[in-house]
Amino acid sequence: MRAPLPMSVQIKSAEDIAAMRVAGRLASELLDYLEPHLQPGITTAEVDTLAHDYMIDVQKTVPATLNYAPPGHTPYPASLCTSVNHVVCHGIPGDRKLKSGDIVNVDVTVIRDGYHGDTSRMFFVGAPSIQAKRLCEVTYEAMWKGIRAVRPGAHLGDVGSVIQKHAESHGYSIVREFCGHGIGRNFHEEPQVLHYGRAGAGLKLLPGMIFTIEPMVNAGRPGIRCLADGWTIVTADHSLSAQWEHTVLVTDGGYEILTQSAGTPAPPPA
Ligand code: MF3
Ligand code: CO
Ligand code: CO
């Protein structure tokens, strides 16, 4: 998604950053909570209910996606996004039962004390195919290459270009229509964080900026289509698609990932 209205790129205060660490950790802990439930036979609507109740009753967070209505969209009807197999993003939970061999992106955004934490992971339901597993791994590596390019003085084009190079070197393609985004008191702020581009181009990073990196990588062609529900994005060629997302702070020395918890998967080798 992108910022609904033009605004400038904010430098967060120490208070903002402290609150964003809390929101980010809570978002990641929500994924930790959901992970053991992502088994064959559960419906994505059941996963949504589990997430909604955990946010409201246990975390005392607010599901940012519920009734979220950026310009040109109907209100999003659920507390998370579940994007299965060829669904690229914004999959609306429903009656569909997860089955062994599915890959599913679960994307959660929680609000705590007015601040947003936004993260997603890929999960395997039962055992994945070799191709699906590879796509998820390469997408994870691509996100991490982008994160490792974050430091003061680097440009957003440096982030996009390493992500794009990694995905394309494996014969995969980057979805162009969606990008990472600044985040804070708003769900989607400037800057737009493209997952493709040219080194040295784009916004120069400064300490205190906070944004997501959330590449969507298709096994086949980059083209997408939106379903009649107005939200669910699928690959035009029905190829598999994967995505990972972290919320990242630019620090004096590089980066700090805000969306971490006990269940965060280990970083890939640098
Ligand atoms: N969490 C998504 C993102 O990473 C946005 C989902 S908006 C929704 O930006 F309305 F589709 F839920
Ligand atoms: Co996001
Ligand atoms: Co997200």
Short mmCIF file of C-alpha atoms and ligand atoms in Angstrom, two decimals:
data_model
loop_
_atom_site.label_atom_id
_atom_site.label_comp_id
_atom_site.label_asym_id
_atom_site.label_seq_id
_atom_site.Cartn_x
_atom_site.Cartn_y
_atom_site.Cartn_z
CA MET A 1 0.00 0.00 0.00
CA ARG A 2 1.07 3.64 -0.15
CA ALA A 3 0.30 6.73 1.89
CA PRO A 4 -3.30 7.78 1.19
CA LEU A 5 -2.32 11.47 1.17
CA PRO A 6 0.96 13.20 0.37
CA MET A 7 2.95 13.90 3.51
CA SER A 8 6.64 14.25 4.11
CA VAL A 9 9.03 11.65 5.45
CA GLN A 10 9.14 11.92 9.22
CA ILE A 11 12.13 11.63 11.51
CA LYS A 12 10.78 9.86 14.58
CA SER A 13 11.45 11.15 18.10
CA ALA A 14 12.90 9.00 20.88
CA GLU A 15 9.36 8.63 22.27
CA ASP A 16 8.02 7.56 18.87
CA ILE A 17 10.80 5.00 18.52
CA ALA A 18 10.18 3.54 21.97
CA ALA A 19 6.48 3.12 21.17
CA MET A 20 7.23 1.64 17.74
CA ARG A 21 9.48 -0.99 19.37
CA VAL A 22 6.53 -2.08 21.48
CA ALA A 23 4.05 -2.14 18.58
CA GLY A 24 6.53 -4.00 16.39
CA ARG A 25 7.23 -6.65 19.01
CA LEU A 26 3.51 -7.18 19.57
CA ALA A 27 2.89 -7.65 15.84
CA SER A 28 5.64 -10.27 15.71
CA GLU A 29 4.31 -12.01 18.83
CA LEU A 30 0.91 -12.25 17.15
CA LEU A 31 2.51 -14.24 14.32
CA ASP A 32 4.24 -16.45 16.93
CA TYR A 33 0.83 -17.12 18.47
CA LEU A 34 -0.77 -17.99 15.11
CA GLU A 35 1.99 -20.23 13.76
CA PRO A 36 0.99 -23.52 15.48
CA HIS A 37 -2.59 -23.06 14.28
CA LEU A 38 -1.65 -22.99 10.58
CA GLN A 39 -2.39 -26.69 10.06
CA PRO A 40 -4.33 -28.57 7.39
CA GLY A 41 -8.09 -28.17 7.88
CA ILE A 42 -8.22 -24.76 9.57
CA THR A 43 -10.05 -22.08 7.58
CA THR A 44 -8.48 -18.69 7.07
CA ALA A 45 -11.57 -17.16 8.72
CA GLU A 46 -10.78 -19.21 11.84
CA VAL A 47 -7.22 -17.85 11.76
CA ASP A 48 -8.68 -14.34 11.53
CA THR A 49 -10.89 -14.92 14.58
CA LEU A 50 -7.94 -16.27 16.57
CA ALA A 51 -5.92 -13.19 15.66
CA HIS A 52 -8.73 -10.76 16.37
CA ASP A 53 -9.41 -12.22 19.82
CA TYR A 54 -5.71 -12.39 20.71
CA MET A 55 -5.25 -8.74 19.79
CA ILE A 56 -8.31 -7.51 21.67
CA ASP A 57 -8.31 -9.81 24.70
CA VAL A 58 -4.65 -10.68 25.29
CA GLN A 59 -2.51 -7.97 23.73
CA LYS A 60 -4.87 -5.04 24.11
CA THR A 61 -3.94 -3.97 20.61
CA VAL A 62 -6.22 -2.79 17.79
CA PRO A 63 -6.28 -4.65 14.44
CA ALA A 64 -5.24 -1.90 12.00
CA THR A 65 -6.62 -3.66 8.93
CA LEU A 66 -10.18 -4.06 10.25
CA ASN A 67 -12.34 -1.56 8.32
CA TYR A 68 -9.22 0.05 6.88
CA ALA A 69 -10.45 2.01 3.86
CA PRO A 70 -7.81 3.84 1.84
CA PRO A 71 -9.15 5.97 -1.06
CA GLY A 72 -10.66 3.84 -3.81
CA HIS A 73 -11.17 0.83 -1.52
CA THR A 74 -14.11 -0.62 0.35
CA PRO A 75 -13.37 -1.14 4.07
CA TYR A 76 -11.14 -4.19 4.56
CA PRO A 77 -13.28 -6.72 6.43
CA ALA A 78 -10.74 -8.65 8.57
CA SER A 79 -8.07 -8.38 11.25
CA LEU A 80 -5.27 -9.78 9.08
CA CYS A 81 -4.46 -10.81 5.52
CA THR A 82 -4.05 -14.48 4.56
CA SER A 83 -2.55 -14.88 1.09
CA VAL A 84 -2.41 -18.51 -0.02
CA ASN A 85 -0.30 -19.90 -2.94
CA HIS A 86 -0.95 -17.68 -6.00
CA VAL A 87 -2.49 -14.92 -3.86
CA VAL A 88 0.07 -12.12 -3.82
CA CYS A 89 -1.32 -10.02 -0.95
CA HIS A 90 -4.42 -8.74 0.84
CA GLY A 91 -6.11 -12.14 0.78
CA ILE A 92 -9.37 -11.83 2.72
CA PRO A 93 -9.86 -14.65 5.24
CA GLY A 94 -12.82 -16.89 4.44
CA ASP A 95 -14.15 -20.44 4.29
CA ARG A 96 -11.14 -21.79 2.45
CA LYS A 97 -9.49 -24.61 4.41
CA LEU A 98 -5.71 -24.68 4.43
CA LYS A 99 -4.38 -27.96 3.05
CA SER A 100 -1.06 -29.75 3.17
CA GLY A 101 1.36 -28.25 0.64
CA ASP A 102 -0.12 -24.73 0.78
CA ILE A 103 2.13 -21.76 1.40
CA VAL A 104 0.47 -18.87 3.18
CA ASN A 105 1.54 -15.33 3.93
CA VAL A 106 0.05 -14.03 7.15
CA ASP A 107 0.33 -10.23 7.34
CA VAL A 108 -0.61 -8.52 10.60
CA THR A 109 -0.66 -4.90 11.69
CA VAL A 110 -1.39 -4.00 15.30
CA ILE A 111 -1.92 -0.60 16.87
CA ARG A 112 -0.75 0.03 20.44
CA ASP A 113 -0.95 3.52 21.98
CA GLY A 114 -1.58 4.95 18.51
CA TYR A 115 1.52 3.38 16.90
CA HIS A 116 1.54 0.69 14.19
CA GLY A 117 3.63 -2.49 13.96
CA ASP A 118 3.45 -4.26 10.57
CA THR A 119 5.01 -7.63 9.74
CA SER A 120 4.37 -10.75 7.71
CA ARG A 121 5.90 -14.19 7.28
CA MET A 122 5.43 -17.16 5.00
CA PHE A 123 4.24 -20.39 6.61
CA PHE A 124 4.19 -23.92 5.23
CA VAL A 125 1.05 -25.95 5.80
CA GLY A 126 2.33 -29.52 6.06
CA ALA A 127 5.28 -30.13 3.73
CA PRO A 128 5.86 -27.68 0.85
CA SER A 129 6.96 -28.59 -2.67
CA ILE A 130 10.63 -27.99 -3.41
CA GLN A 131 9.65 -25.10 -5.70
CA ALA A 132 7.44 -23.43 -3.10
CA LYS A 133 10.08 -23.79 -0.39
CA ARG A 134 12.73 -22.27 -2.65
CA LEU A 135 10.48 -19.30 -3.56
CA CYS A 136 9.86 -18.57 0.12
CA GLU A 137 13.57 -18.83 0.97
CA VAL A 138 14.70 -16.59 -1.87
CA THR A 139 12.05 -14.01 -0.96
CA TYR A 140 13.25 -14.07 2.66
CA GLU A 141 16.84 -13.59 1.51
CA ALA A 142 15.71 -10.73 -0.75
CA MET A 143 14.00 -8.94 2.13
CA TRP A 144 17.14 -9.39 4.23
CA LYS A 145 19.42 -8.07 1.51
CA GLY A 146 17.20 -4.98 1.45
CA ILE A 147 17.34 -4.62 5.24
CA ARG A 148 21.13 -4.95 5.24
CA ALA A 149 21.35 -2.07 2.74
CA VAL A 150 19.69 0.28 5.26
CA ARG A 151 22.02 2.84 6.86
CA PRO A 152 22.28 6.63 7.04
CA GLY A 153 23.42 8.00 3.69
CA ALA A 154 22.20 4.99 1.71
CA HIS A 155 19.41 5.55 -0.80
CA LEU A 156 16.12 3.74 -1.11
CA GLY A 157 17.26 2.72 -4.60
CA ASP A 158 20.05 0.71 -2.96
CA VAL A 159 17.42 -1.23 -1.03
CA GLY A 160 15.21 -1.83 -4.07
CA SER A 161 18.02 -2.81 -6.37
CA VAL A 162 19.48 -5.55 -4.14
CA ILE A 163 16.02 -7.02 -3.60
CA GLN A 164 15.26 -7.02 -7.32
CA LYS A 165 18.65 -8.48 -8.27
CA HIS A 166 18.32 -11.33 -5.83
CA ALA A 167 14.80 -12.29 -6.91
CA GLU A 168 15.53 -12.00 -10.63
CA SER A 169 18.81 -13.93 -10.36
CA HIS A 170 16.64 -16.92 -9.41
CA GLY A 171 14.29 -16.44 -12.35
CA TYR A 172 11.57 -14.87 -10.18
CA SER A 173 9.91 -11.49 -10.62
CA ILE A 174 9.13 -8.53 -8.36
CA VAL A 175 5.57 -7.22 -8.08
CA ARG A 176 5.66 -3.49 -8.96
CA GLU A 177 2.25 -2.31 -7.86
CA PHE A 178 2.84 -2.58 -4.10
CA CYS A 179 5.67 -1.25 -2.02
CA GLY A 180 6.93 -0.86 1.52
CA HIS A 181 5.95 2.30 3.34
CA GLY A 182 6.75 4.68 6.12
CA ILE A 183 4.84 3.78 9.28
CA GLY A 184 4.21 5.30 12.70
CA ARG A 185 1.01 6.91 13.93
CA ASN A 186 -0.22 6.29 10.37
CA PHE A 187 -0.46 2.79 8.87
CA HIS A 188 0.91 4.00 5.53
CA GLU A 189 3.14 7.08 5.41
CA GLU A 190 5.81 8.32 3.07
CA PRO A 191 8.26 7.21 1.86
CA GLN A 192 7.27 4.56 -0.66
CA VAL A 193 9.82 1.77 -0.49
CA LEU A 194 10.03 0.16 -3.94
CA HIS A 195 11.38 -3.37 -4.14
CA TYR A 196 13.15 -2.67 -7.43
CA GLY A 197 15.26 0.18 -8.70
CA ARG A 198 18.71 1.54 -9.24
CA ALA A 199 21.52 1.87 -6.67
CA GLY A 200 22.11 5.49 -5.68
CA ALA A 201 18.63 6.64 -6.73
CA GLY A 202 15.78 7.80 -4.54
CA LEU A 203 15.48 9.12 -1.02
CA LYS A 204 18.62 9.41 1.09
CA LEU A 205 18.14 7.69 4.45
CA LEU A 206 18.53 9.47 7.77
CA PRO A 207 18.55 8.14 11.35
CA GLY A 208 15.04 8.08 12.81
CA MET A 209 13.21 7.10 9.63
CA ILE A 210 10.95 4.06 10.05
CA PHE A 211 9.54 2.09 7.13
CA THR A 212 8.62 -1.42 6.09
CA ILE A 213 10.44 -3.63 3.61
CA GLU A 214 7.97 -6.17 2.21
CA PRO A 215 8.90 -7.61 -1.19
CA MET A 216 6.31 -9.63 -3.10
CA VAL A 217 8.03 -12.14 -5.37
CA ASN A 218 6.30 -14.19 -8.06
CA ALA A 219 7.63 -17.52 -9.31
CA GLY A 220 6.42 -16.58 -12.80
CA ARG A 221 5.58 -13.28 -14.47
CA PRO A 222 5.24 -10.05 -12.42
CA GLY A 223 1.69 -9.25 -13.54
CA ILE A 224 -1.17 -9.22 -11.04
CA ARG A 225 -4.96 -9.07 -11.05
CA CYS A 226 -7.40 -7.89 -8.38
CA LEU A 227 -10.37 -10.16 -7.61
CA ALA A 228 -13.98 -8.92 -7.58
CA ASP A 229 -13.84 -8.50 -3.78
CA GLY A 230 -11.78 -5.38 -4.47
CA TRP A 231 -8.87 -6.49 -2.28
CA THR A 232 -7.44 -9.92 -3.07
CA ILE A 233 -4.46 -9.64 -5.41
CA VAL A 234 -3.44 -12.75 -7.40
CA THR A 235 -0.74 -13.47 -9.95
CA ALA A 236 -2.09 -13.01 -13.47
CA ASP A 237 -0.38 -16.24 -14.58
CA HIS A 238 -1.47 -18.15 -11.43
CA SER A 239 2.15 -18.76 -10.45
CA LEU A 240 3.03 -18.97 -6.74
CA SER A 241 3.85 -15.75 -4.90
CA ALA A 242 5.67 -15.12 -1.62
CA GLN A 243 6.19 -12.13 0.68
CA TRP A 244 7.96 -11.28 3.94
CA GLU A 245 7.74 -8.01 5.84
CA HIS A 246 9.59 -6.28 8.64
CA THR A 247 9.29 -2.76 10.06
CA VAL A 248 12.77 -1.22 10.17
CA LEU A 249 14.31 1.82 11.92
CA VAL A 250 17.30 3.65 10.43
CA THR A 251 19.84 3.98 13.27
CA ASP A 252 23.11 5.93 13.46
CA GLY A 253 25.03 2.76 12.66
CA GLY A 254 22.64 1.02 10.25
CA TYR A 255 19.28 -0.50 11.02
CA GLU A 256 17.18 -1.96 13.80
CA ILE A 257 14.36 -4.38 13.04
CA LEU A 258 11.36 -3.42 15.17
CA THR A 259 9.16 -6.45 14.38
CA GLN A 260 11.05 -9.13 16.32
CA SER A 261 10.05 -11.65 18.94
CA ALA A 262 10.96 -15.14 20.15
CA GLY A 263 9.55 -16.79 17.02
CA THR A 264 11.21 -14.55 14.42
CA PRO A 265 13.05 -16.80 11.95
CA ALA A 266 16.86 -16.52 12.01
CA PRO A 267 18.45 -14.19 9.46
CA PRO A 268 19.98 -15.89 6.42
CA PRO A 269 23.80 -15.94 6.16
CA ALA A 270 25.02 -12.51 4.96
N1 MF3 B 1 -0.31 -5.03 6.08
C1 MF3 B 1 -0.38 -4.59 4.70
C2 MF3 B 1 0.91 -3.85 4.43
O1 MF3 B 1 1.90 -4.43 4.68
C3 MF3 B 1 -1.57 -3.75 4.40
C4 MF3 B 1 -2.83 -4.48 4.49
S1 MF3 B 1 -4.11 -3.37 4.24
C5 MF3 B 1 -5.47 -4.33 4.22
O2 MF3 B 1 1.01 -2.72 4.07
F1 MF3 B 1 -6.45 -3.51 4.28
F2 MF3 B 1 -5.43 -5.07 3.14
F3 MF3 B 1 -5.48 -5.14 5.25
CO CO B 2 3.27 -2.96 5.28
CO CO B 3 1.81 -5.77 6.33
#
